Coordinates of C-alpha atoms and ligand atoms in Angstrom, one line a residue:
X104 CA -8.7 -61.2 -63.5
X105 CA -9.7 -64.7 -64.7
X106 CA -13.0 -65.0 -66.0
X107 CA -15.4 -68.1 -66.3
X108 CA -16.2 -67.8 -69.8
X109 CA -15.1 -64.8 -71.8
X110 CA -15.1 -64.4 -76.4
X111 CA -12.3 -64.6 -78.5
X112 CA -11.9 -61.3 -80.8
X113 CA -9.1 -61.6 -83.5
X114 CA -7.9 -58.9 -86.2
X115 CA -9.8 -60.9 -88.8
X116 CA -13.4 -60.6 -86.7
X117 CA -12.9 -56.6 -86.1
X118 CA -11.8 -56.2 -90.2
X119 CA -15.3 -58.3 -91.1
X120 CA -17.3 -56.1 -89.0
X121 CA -15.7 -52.7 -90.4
X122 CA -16.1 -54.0 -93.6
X123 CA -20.0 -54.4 -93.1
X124 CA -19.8 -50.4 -90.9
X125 CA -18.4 -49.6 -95.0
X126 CA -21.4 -51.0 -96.8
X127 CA -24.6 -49.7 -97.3
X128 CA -26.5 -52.9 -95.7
X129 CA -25.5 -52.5 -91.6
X130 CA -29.0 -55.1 -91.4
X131 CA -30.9 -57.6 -93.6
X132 CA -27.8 -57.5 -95.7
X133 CA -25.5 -60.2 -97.7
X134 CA -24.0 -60.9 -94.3
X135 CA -27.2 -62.7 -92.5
X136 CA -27.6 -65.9 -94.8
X137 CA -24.0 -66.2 -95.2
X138 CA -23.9 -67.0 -91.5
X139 CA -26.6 -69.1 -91.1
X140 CA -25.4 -70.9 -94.0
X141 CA -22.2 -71.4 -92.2
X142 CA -24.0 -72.9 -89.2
X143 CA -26.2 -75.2 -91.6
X144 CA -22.7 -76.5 -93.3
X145 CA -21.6 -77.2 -89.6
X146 CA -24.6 -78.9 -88.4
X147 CA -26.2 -80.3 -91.3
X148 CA -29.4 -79.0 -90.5
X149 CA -31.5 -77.7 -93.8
X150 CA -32.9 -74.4 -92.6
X151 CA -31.5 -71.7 -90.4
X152 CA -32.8 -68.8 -88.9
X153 CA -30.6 -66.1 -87.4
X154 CA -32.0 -63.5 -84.4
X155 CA -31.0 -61.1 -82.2
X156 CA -30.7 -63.6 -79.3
X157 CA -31.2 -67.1 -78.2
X158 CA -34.1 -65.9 -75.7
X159 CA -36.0 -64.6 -78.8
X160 CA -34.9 -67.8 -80.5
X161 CA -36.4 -70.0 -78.1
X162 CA -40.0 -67.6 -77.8
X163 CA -40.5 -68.0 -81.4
X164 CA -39.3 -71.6 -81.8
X165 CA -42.4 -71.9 -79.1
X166 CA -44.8 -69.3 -81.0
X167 CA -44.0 -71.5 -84.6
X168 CA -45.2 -74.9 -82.8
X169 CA -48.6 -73.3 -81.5
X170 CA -47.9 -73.5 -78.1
X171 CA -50.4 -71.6 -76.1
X172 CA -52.7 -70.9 -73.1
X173 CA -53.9 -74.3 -71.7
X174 CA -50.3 -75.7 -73.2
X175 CA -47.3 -77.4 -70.8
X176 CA -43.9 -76.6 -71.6
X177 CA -41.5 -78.8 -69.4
X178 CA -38.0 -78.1 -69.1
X179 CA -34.9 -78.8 -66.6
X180 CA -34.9 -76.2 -63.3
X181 CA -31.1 -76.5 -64.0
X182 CA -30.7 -73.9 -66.7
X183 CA -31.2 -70.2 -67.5
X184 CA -34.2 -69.0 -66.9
X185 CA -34.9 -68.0 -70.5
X186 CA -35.5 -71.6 -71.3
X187 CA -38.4 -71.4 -69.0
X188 CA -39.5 -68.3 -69.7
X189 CA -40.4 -68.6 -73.3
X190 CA -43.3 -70.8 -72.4
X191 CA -44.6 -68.1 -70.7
X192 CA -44.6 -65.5 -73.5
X193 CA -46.7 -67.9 -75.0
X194 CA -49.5 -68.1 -72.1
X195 CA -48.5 -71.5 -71.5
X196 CA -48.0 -73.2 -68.6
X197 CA -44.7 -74.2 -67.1
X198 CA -43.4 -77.3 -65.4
X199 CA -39.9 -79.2 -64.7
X200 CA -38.3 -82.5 -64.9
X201 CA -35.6 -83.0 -62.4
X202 CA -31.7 -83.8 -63.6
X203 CA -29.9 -86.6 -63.8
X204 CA -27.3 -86.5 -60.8
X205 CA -24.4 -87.7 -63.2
X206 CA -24.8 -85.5 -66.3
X207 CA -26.8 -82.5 -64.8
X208 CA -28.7 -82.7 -67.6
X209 CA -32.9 -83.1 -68.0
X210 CA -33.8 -86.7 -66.5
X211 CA -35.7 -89.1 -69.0
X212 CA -36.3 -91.7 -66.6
X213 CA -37.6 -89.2 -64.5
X214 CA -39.2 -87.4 -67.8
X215 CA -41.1 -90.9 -68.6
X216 CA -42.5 -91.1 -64.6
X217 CA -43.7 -87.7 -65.0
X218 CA -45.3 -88.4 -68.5
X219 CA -46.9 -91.2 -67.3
X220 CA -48.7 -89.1 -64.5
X221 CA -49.3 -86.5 -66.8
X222 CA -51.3 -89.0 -69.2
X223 CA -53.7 -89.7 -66.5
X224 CA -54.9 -86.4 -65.7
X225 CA -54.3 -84.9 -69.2
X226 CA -51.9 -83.0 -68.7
X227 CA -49.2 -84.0 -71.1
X228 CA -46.8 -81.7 -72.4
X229 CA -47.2 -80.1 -75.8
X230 CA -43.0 -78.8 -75.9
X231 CA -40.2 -80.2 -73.8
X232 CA -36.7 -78.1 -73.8
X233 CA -33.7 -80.1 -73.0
X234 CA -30.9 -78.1 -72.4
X235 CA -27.4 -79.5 -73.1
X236 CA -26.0 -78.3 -69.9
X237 CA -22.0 -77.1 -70.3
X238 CA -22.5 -78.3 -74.0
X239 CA -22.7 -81.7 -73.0
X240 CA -25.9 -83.5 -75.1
X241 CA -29.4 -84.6 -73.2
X242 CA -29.7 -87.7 -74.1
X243 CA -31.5 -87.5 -77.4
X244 CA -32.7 -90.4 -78.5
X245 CA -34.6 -91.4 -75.3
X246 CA -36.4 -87.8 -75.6
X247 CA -36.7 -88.2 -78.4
X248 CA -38.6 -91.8 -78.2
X249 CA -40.5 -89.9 -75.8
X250 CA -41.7 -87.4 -77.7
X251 CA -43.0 -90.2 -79.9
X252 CA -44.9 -91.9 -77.8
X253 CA -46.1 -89.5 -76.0
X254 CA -46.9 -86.6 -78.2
X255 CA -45.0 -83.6 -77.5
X256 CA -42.6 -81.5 -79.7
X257 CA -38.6 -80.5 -78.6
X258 CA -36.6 -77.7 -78.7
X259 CA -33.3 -78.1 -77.9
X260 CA -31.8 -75.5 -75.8
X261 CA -28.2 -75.5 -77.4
X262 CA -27.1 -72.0 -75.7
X263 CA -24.0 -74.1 -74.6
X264 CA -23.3 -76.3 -77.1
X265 CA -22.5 -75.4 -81.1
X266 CA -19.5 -77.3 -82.0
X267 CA -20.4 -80.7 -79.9
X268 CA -22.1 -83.5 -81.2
X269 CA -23.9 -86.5 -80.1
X270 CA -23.7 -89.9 -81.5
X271 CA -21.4 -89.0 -83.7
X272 CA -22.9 -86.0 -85.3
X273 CA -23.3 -82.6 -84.7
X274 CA -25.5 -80.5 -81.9
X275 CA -28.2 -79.0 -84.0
X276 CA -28.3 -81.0 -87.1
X277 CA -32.2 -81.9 -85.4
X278 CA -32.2 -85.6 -85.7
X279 CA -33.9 -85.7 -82.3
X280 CA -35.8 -82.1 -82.2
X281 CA -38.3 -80.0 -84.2
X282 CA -36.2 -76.7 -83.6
X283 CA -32.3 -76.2 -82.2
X284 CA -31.5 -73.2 -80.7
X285 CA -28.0 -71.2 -80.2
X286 CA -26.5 -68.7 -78.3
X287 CA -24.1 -66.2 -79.4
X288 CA -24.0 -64.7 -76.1
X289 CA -19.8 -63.1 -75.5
X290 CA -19.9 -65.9 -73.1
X291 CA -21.0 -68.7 -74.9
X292 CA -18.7 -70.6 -77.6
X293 CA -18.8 -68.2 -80.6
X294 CA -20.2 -65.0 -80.0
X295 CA -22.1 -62.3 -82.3
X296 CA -22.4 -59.8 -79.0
X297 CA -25.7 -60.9 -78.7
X298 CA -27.4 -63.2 -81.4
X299 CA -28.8 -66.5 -81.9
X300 CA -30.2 -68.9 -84.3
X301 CA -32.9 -71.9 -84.7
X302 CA -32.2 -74.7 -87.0
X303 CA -34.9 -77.2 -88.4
X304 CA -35.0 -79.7 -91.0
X305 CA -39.0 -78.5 -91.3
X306 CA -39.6 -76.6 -94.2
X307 CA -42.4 -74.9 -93.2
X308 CA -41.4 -74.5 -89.4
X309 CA -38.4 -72.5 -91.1
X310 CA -40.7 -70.3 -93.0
X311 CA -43.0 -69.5 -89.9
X312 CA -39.6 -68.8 -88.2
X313 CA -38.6 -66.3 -90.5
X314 CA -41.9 -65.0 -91.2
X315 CA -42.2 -64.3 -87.1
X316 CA -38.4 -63.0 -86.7
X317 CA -39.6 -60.1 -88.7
X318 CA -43.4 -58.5 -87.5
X319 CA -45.2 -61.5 -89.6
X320 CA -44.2 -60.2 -92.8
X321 CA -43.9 -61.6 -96.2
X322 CA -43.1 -60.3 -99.8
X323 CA -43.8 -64.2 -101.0
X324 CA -46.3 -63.8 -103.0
X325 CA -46.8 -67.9 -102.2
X326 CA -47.5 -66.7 -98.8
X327 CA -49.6 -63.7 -99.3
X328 CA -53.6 -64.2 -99.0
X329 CA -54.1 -62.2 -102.7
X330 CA -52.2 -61.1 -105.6
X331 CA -50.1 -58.4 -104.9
X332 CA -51.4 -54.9 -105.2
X333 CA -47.9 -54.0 -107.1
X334 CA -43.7 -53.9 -106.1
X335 CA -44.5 -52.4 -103.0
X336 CA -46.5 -54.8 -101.5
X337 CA -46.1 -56.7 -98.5
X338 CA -48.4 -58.7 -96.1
X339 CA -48.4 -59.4 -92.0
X340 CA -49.4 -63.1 -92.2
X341 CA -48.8 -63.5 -88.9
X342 CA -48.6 -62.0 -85.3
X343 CA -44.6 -61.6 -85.4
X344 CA -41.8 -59.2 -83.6
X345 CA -38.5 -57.3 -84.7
X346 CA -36.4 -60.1 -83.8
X347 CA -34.0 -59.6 -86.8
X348 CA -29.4 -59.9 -86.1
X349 CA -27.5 -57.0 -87.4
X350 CA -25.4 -57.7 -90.7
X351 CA -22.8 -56.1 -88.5
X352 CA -23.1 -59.2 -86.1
X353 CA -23.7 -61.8 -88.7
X354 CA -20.5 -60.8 -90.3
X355 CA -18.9 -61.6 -86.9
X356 CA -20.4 -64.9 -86.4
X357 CA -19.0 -65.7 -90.3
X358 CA -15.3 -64.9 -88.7
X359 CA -16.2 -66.8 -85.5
X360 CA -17.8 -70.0 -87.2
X361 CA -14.1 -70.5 -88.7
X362 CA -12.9 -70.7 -85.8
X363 CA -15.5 -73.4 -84.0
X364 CA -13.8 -76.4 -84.5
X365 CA -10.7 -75.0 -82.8
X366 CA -12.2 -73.3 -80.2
X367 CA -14.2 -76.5 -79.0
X368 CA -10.7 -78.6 -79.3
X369 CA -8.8 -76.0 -77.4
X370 CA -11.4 -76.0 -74.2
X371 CA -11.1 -80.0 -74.6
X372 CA -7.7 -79.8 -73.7
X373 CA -8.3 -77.0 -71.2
X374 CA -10.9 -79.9 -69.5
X375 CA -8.5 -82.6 -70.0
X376 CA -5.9 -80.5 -68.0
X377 CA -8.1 -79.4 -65.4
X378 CA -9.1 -83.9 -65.1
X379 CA -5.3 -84.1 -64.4
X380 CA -4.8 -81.1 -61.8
X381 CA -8.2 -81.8 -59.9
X382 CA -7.9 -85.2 -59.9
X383 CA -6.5 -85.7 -55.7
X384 CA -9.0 -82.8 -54.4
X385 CA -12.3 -83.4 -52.8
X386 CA -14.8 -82.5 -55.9
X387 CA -16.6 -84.1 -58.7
X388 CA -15.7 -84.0 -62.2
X389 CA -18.0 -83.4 -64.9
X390 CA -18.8 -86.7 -66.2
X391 CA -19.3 -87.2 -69.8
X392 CA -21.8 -89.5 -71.7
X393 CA -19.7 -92.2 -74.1
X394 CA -21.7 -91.2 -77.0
X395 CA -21.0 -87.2 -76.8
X396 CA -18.9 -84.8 -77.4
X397 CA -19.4 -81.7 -75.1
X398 CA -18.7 -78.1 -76.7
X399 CA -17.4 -77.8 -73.0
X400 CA -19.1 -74.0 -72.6
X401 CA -18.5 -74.4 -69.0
X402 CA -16.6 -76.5 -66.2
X403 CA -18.4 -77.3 -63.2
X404 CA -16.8 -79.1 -60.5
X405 CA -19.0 -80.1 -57.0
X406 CA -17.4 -79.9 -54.2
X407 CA -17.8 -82.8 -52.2
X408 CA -18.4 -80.7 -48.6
X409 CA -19.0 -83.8 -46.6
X410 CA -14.7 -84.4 -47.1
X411 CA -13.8 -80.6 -46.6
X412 CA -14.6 -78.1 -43.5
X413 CA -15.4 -75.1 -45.4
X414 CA -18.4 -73.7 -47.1
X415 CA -19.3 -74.0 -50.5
X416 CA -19.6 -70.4 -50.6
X417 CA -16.7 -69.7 -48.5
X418 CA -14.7 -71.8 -51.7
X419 CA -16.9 -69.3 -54.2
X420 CA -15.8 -66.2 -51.9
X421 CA -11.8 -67.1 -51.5
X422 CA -11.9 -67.8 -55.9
X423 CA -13.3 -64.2 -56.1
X424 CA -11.4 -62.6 -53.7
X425 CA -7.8 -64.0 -55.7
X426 CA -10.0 -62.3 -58.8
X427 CA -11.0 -65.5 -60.6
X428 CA -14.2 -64.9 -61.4
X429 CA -16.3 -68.0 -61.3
X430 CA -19.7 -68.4 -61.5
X431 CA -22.6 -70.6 -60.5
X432 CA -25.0 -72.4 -63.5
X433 CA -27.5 -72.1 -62.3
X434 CA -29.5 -70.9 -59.5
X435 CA -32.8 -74.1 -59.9
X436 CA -35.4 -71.7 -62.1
X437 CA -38.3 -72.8 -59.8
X438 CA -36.5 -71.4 -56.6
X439 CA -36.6 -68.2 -58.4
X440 CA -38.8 -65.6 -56.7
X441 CA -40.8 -65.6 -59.9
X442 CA -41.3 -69.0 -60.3
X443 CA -42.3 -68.9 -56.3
X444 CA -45.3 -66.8 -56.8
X445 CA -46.4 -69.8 -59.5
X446 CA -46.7 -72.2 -56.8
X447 CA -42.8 -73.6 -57.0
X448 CA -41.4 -74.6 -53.8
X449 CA -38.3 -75.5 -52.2
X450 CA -38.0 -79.2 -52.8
X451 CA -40.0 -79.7 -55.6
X452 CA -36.7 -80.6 -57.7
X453 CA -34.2 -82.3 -55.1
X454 CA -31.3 -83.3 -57.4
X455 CA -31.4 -79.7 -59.0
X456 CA -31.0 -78.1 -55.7
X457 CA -28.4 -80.7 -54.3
X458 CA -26.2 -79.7 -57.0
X459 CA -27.1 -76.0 -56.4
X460 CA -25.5 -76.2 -53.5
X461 CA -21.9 -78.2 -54.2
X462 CA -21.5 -76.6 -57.9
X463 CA -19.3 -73.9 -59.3
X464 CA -18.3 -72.9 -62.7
X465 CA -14.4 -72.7 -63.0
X466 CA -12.9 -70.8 -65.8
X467 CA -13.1 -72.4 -68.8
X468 CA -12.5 -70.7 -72.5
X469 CA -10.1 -70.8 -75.4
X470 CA -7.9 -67.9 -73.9
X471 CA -7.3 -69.6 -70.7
X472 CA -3.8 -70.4 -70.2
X473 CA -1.7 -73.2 -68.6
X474 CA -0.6 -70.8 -65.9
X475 CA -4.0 -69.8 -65.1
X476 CA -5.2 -73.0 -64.8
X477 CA -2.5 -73.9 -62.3
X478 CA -3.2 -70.5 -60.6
X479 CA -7.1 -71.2 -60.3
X480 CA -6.2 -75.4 -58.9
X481 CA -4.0 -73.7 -56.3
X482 CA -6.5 -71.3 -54.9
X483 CA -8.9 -74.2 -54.9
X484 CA -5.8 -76.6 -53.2
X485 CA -6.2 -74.1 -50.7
X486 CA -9.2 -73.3 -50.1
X487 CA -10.9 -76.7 -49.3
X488 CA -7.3 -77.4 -46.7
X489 CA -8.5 -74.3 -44.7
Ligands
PLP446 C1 -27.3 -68.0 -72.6 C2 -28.5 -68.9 -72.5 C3 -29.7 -68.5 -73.0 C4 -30.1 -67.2 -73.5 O1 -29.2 -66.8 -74.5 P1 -29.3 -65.2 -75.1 O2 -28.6 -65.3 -76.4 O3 -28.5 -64.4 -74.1 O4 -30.7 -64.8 -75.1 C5 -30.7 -69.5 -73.0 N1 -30.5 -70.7 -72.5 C6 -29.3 -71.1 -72.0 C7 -29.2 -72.4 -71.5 C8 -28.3 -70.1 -72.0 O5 -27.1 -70.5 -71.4

């Protein structure tokens, strides 16, 4: 079986972890700064804070900028739906900004139209979350100039995309964003079995990260609301959650982080291959923006369906049934039933569903091998001659 996206576990990742199994700290041990550490040496960012997941990342990334009932957060319909969904755990509303048709990524033409509706009826958004779609970067610095004039706060949605960078520097170094989230999903480009982190360059959005990672608790006596009552004390400051990574995964995403640079150079030649081989058959290529370079987390080709006689799903059905196991990213959020009962509708985000219906995730990972490749090109040869 071939698989879209699948982690990379070496002898030096499973000795790291049984090292941590041997110590008396399996969480909130030596192991969790040491890895966000590693990610702020990468990224250049000047805070880190690790969790148990990107979702949780991305709720209290929302939580630290106040976002609340009678708040917008807008994001792109073309992601996972836990970029979405965090505005909701906040009581805040939730709207989208159609994709570019070239990038797949969140519009900002169509960003600024919207804004400028949004203006007039008060409505403006208080948090946008670009999500750099297959690890290739939004394009920052017009969100960014955005957010300026306009007033809102970003997140950036990096599930996809540790290891890329953007203008020459790297994904989550926050030039453009308040917060920068990762995944550490098994899928994604490193992978702590589940984890994530936020990066700022705001001190004190890094301390009311922290403080909400862990039930609101401090035993700062700088943040404490009285002199402490003696070595025992502690204070909820704030309204937070168990959010808190392992020591036993953070030790992991130390040996991953190691291995980053090469795993992000490896799936560039795995996407420079697949340019080559796909090059004479009837689909798009993932473009890529001048200025960026993509962490390539996934590999989405469109088939072009007006030049072939079969059906996109028929092309998804004969990849699975030669057991490579591709995928689709993503279903539009707002054609989820969820999203429905909101008021979404069919429609509402044309170039989202457009490419909903011509796109599919081919493998793409470090372990992915020449043969494989070839293997995966030939069952598509085939499948768009039938
Ligand atoms: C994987 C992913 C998430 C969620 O990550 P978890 O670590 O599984 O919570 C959020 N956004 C995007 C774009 C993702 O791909």
């Amino acid at each position: 079986m071939i698989r879209y996206g699948q982690q990379d576990i070496t002898q030096q990742d499973i000795d790291a972890v049984t090292e941590v199994l041997r110590s008396v700290n399996l969480t909130q041990g030596p192991s969790i700064s040491r890895f966000e550490q590693a990610v702020m040496d990468h990224t250049g960012a000047a805070h880190a804070v690790a969790v148990n997941s990107a979702t949780s990342a991305l709720h209290i990334a929302c939580v630290a900028l106040d976002l609340g009932p009678g708040d917008w957060l807008w994001t792109t319909p073309n992601t996972f739906v836990a970029s979405a969904n965090c505005g909701l755990y906040c009581g805040a509303r939730v709207d989208f900004v159609d994709i570019d048709p070239r990038t797949y990524n969140l519009c900002p033409a169509t960003l600024e139209q919207k804004l400028i509706a949004a203006e007039k009826t008060g409505q403006l958004p208080k948090v946008v979350v670009p999500v750099h779609l297959s690890g290739q970067p939004c394009d920052m610095a017009a969100i960014h100039a955005l957010g300026q004039k306009y007033g809102f706060r970003i997140i950036e949605d990096a599930s996809h995309a540790i290891g890329g960078s953007y203008k020459g520097e790297p994904i989550g170094n926050c030039r453009y964003s308040d917060i920068t989230v990762f995944s550490f999903h098994p899928v994604k480009i490193i992978t702590t079995a589940e984890g994530g982190m936020a990066m700022t360059n705001c001190p004190d959005l890094a301390t009311r990260l922290s403080l909400l990672r862990s039930h609101g608790i401090t035993r700062d006596a700088a943040l404490m609301t009285q002199p402490m009552d003696g070595p025992w004390y502690y204070q909820q400051v704030a309204l937070g959650f168990n959010y808190r990574m392992t020591d036993l995964q953070a030790a992991l995403g130390i040996t991953q982080m190691t291995r980053l640079t090469h795993y992000v150079e490896r799936r560039h030649q795995i996407a420079d291959r697949y340019a080559h081989l796909l090059a004479d058959l009837p689909v798009i290529l993932p473009w890529q923006a001048p200025d960026s370079y993509s962490a390539w987390h996934l590999y989405v080709i469109r088939l072009k369906l007006d030049r072939i006689g079969v059906s996109h799903r028929k092309v998804f059905e004969d990849f699975r049934a030669h057991d490579i196991m591709v995928n689709l990213h993503y279903i539009p959020v707002h054609t989820q039933p969820y999203y429905q009962q909101m008021g979404f509708r069919q429609g509402d985000y044309p170039q989202a569903e457009q490419y909903y219906r011509e796109a599919i995730s081919i493998p793409m990972h470090p372990l992915v091998t020449e043969a494989e490749q070839d293997f995966v090109v030939q069952v598509l040869r085939e499948a768009v001659a039938s």
